[in-house]
């Protein structure tokens, strides 16, 4: 498997956001979480965890991101 640099992968994945008008607070959240999720994915690839352990870690990470994203969206509505 070709292992790309996580920073390069995240930068490429977030490039489509460059042309979209997104409030700075929301953009910051999306970019920060994108970097975090990519780092997490890289760590999990190398961890040797079984499928259930990987699912548990990803579920927790996504729940945290969900809560942050909802809070950012609701704050922008005010």
mmCIF file of C-alpha atoms in Angstrom:
data_model
loop_
_atom_site.group_PDB
_atom_site.id
_atom_site.type_symbol
_atom_site.label_atom_id
_atom_site.label_comp_id
_atom_site.label_asym_id
_atom_site.label_seq_id
_atom_site.Cartn_x
_atom_site.Cartn_y
_atom_site.Cartn_z
ATOM 1 C CA UNK A 1 0.000 0.000 0.000
ATOM 2 C CA UNK A 2 1.274 3.450 -0.866
ATOM 3 C CA UNK A 3 1.406 5.505 2.335
ATOM 4 C CA UNK A 4 1.001 9.184 1.548
ATOM 5 C CA UNK A 5 2.007 11.878 3.982
ATOM 6 C CA UNK A 6 -1.112 12.614 6.087
ATOM 7 C CA UNK A 7 -0.550 16.371 5.724
ATOM 8 C CA UNK A 8 -0.613 16.045 1.935
ATOM 9 C CA UNK A 9 -3.748 13.892 2.019
ATOM 10 C CA UNK A 10 -5.564 16.358 4.283
ATOM 11 C CA UNK A 11 -4.505 19.326 2.169
ATOM 12 C CA UNK A 12 -5.763 17.599 -0.960
ATOM 13 C CA UNK A 13 -9.025 16.589 0.725
ATOM 14 C CA UNK A 14 -9.693 20.120 1.974
ATOM 15 C CA UNK A 15 -8.812 21.836 -1.314
ATOM 16 C CA UNK A 16 -12.441 21.763 -2.522
ATOM 17 C CA UNK A 17 -13.294 24.001 0.473
ATOM 18 C CA UNK A 18 -11.124 26.814 -0.896
ATOM 19 C CA UNK A 19 -13.781 28.031 -3.318
ATOM 20 C CA UNK A 20 -16.718 27.789 -0.910
ATOM 21 C CA UNK A 21 -17.864 30.729 1.206
ATOM 22 C CA UNK A 22 -17.724 29.196 4.682
ATOM 23 C CA UNK A 23 -17.687 31.312 7.859
ATOM 24 C CA UNK A 24 -14.186 31.325 9.385
ATOM 25 C CA UNK A 25 -15.244 29.565 12.617
ATOM 26 C CA UNK A 26 -16.839 26.737 10.677
ATOM 27 C CA UNK A 27 -13.932 26.505 8.226
ATOM 28 C CA UNK A 28 -11.513 26.316 11.135
ATOM 29 C CA UNK A 29 -13.501 23.486 12.707
ATOM 30 C CA UNK A 30 -13.718 21.545 9.454
ATOM 31 C CA UNK A 31 -10.008 21.920 8.731
ATOM 32 C CA UNK A 32 -8.912 21.063 12.279
ATOM 33 C CA UNK A 33 -11.148 18.006 12.444
ATOM 34 C CA UNK A 34 -10.007 16.920 8.984
ATOM 35 C CA UNK A 35 -6.390 16.982 10.123
ATOM 36 C CA UNK A 36 -7.302 15.139 13.313
ATOM 37 C CA UNK A 37 -9.294 12.454 11.508
ATOM 38 C CA UNK A 38 -6.519 11.892 8.996
ATOM 39 C CA UNK A 39 -3.979 11.562 11.788
ATOM 40 C CA UNK A 40 -6.305 9.151 13.581
ATOM 41 C CA UNK A 41 -6.756 7.071 10.428
ATOM 42 C CA UNK A 42 -2.995 6.869 9.962
ATOM 43 C CA UNK A 43 -2.507 5.801 13.586
ATOM 44 C CA UNK A 44 -5.225 3.171 13.316
ATOM 45 C CA UNK A 45 -3.659 1.754 10.155
ATOM 46 C CA UNK A 46 -0.471 1.148 12.117
ATOM 47 C CA UNK A 47 -2.058 0.114 15.423
ATOM 48 C CA UNK A 48 -2.852 -3.526 14.847
ATOM 49 C CA UNK A 49 -6.274 -3.092 16.474
ATOM 50 C CA UNK A 50 -9.034 -5.445 15.484
ATOM 51 C CA UNK A 51 -12.101 -4.234 13.571
ATOM 52 C CA UNK A 52 -14.266 -3.623 16.642
ATOM 53 C CA UNK A 53 -11.575 -1.577 18.347
ATOM 54 C CA UNK A 54 -11.129 0.533 15.211
ATOM 55 C CA UNK A 55 -14.905 1.029 14.981
ATOM 56 C CA UNK A 56 -15.077 2.107 18.637
ATOM 57 C CA UNK A 57 -12.289 4.669 18.232
ATOM 58 C CA UNK A 58 -13.775 6.073 15.012
ATOM 59 C CA UNK A 59 -17.258 6.251 16.559
ATOM 60 C CA UNK A 60 -15.907 8.292 19.486
ATOM 61 C CA UNK A 61 -13.955 10.612 17.194
ATOM 62 C CA UNK A 62 -16.980 11.173 14.944
ATOM 63 C CA UNK A 63 -19.257 11.829 17.919
ATOM 64 C CA UNK A 64 -16.850 14.480 19.170
ATOM 65 C CA UNK A 65 -16.714 16.090 15.743
ATOM 66 C CA UNK A 66 -20.514 15.914 15.422
ATOM 67 C CA UNK A 67 -20.942 17.804 18.687
ATOM 68 C CA UNK A 68 -18.386 20.465 17.699
ATOM 69 C CA UNK A 69 -19.939 20.913 14.250
ATOM 70 C CA UNK A 70 -23.461 21.250 15.672
ATOM 71 C CA UNK A 71 -22.260 23.817 18.210
ATOM 72 C CA UNK A 72 -20.487 25.840 15.503
ATOM 73 C CA UNK A 73 -23.545 25.806 13.238
ATOM 74 C CA UNK A 74 -25.910 26.819 16.034
ATOM 75 C CA UNK A 75 -23.551 29.587 17.171
ATOM 76 C CA UNK A 76 -23.460 30.984 13.643
ATOM 77 C CA UNK A 77 -27.253 31.181 13.556
ATOM 78 C CA UNK A 78 -27.321 33.629 16.477
#
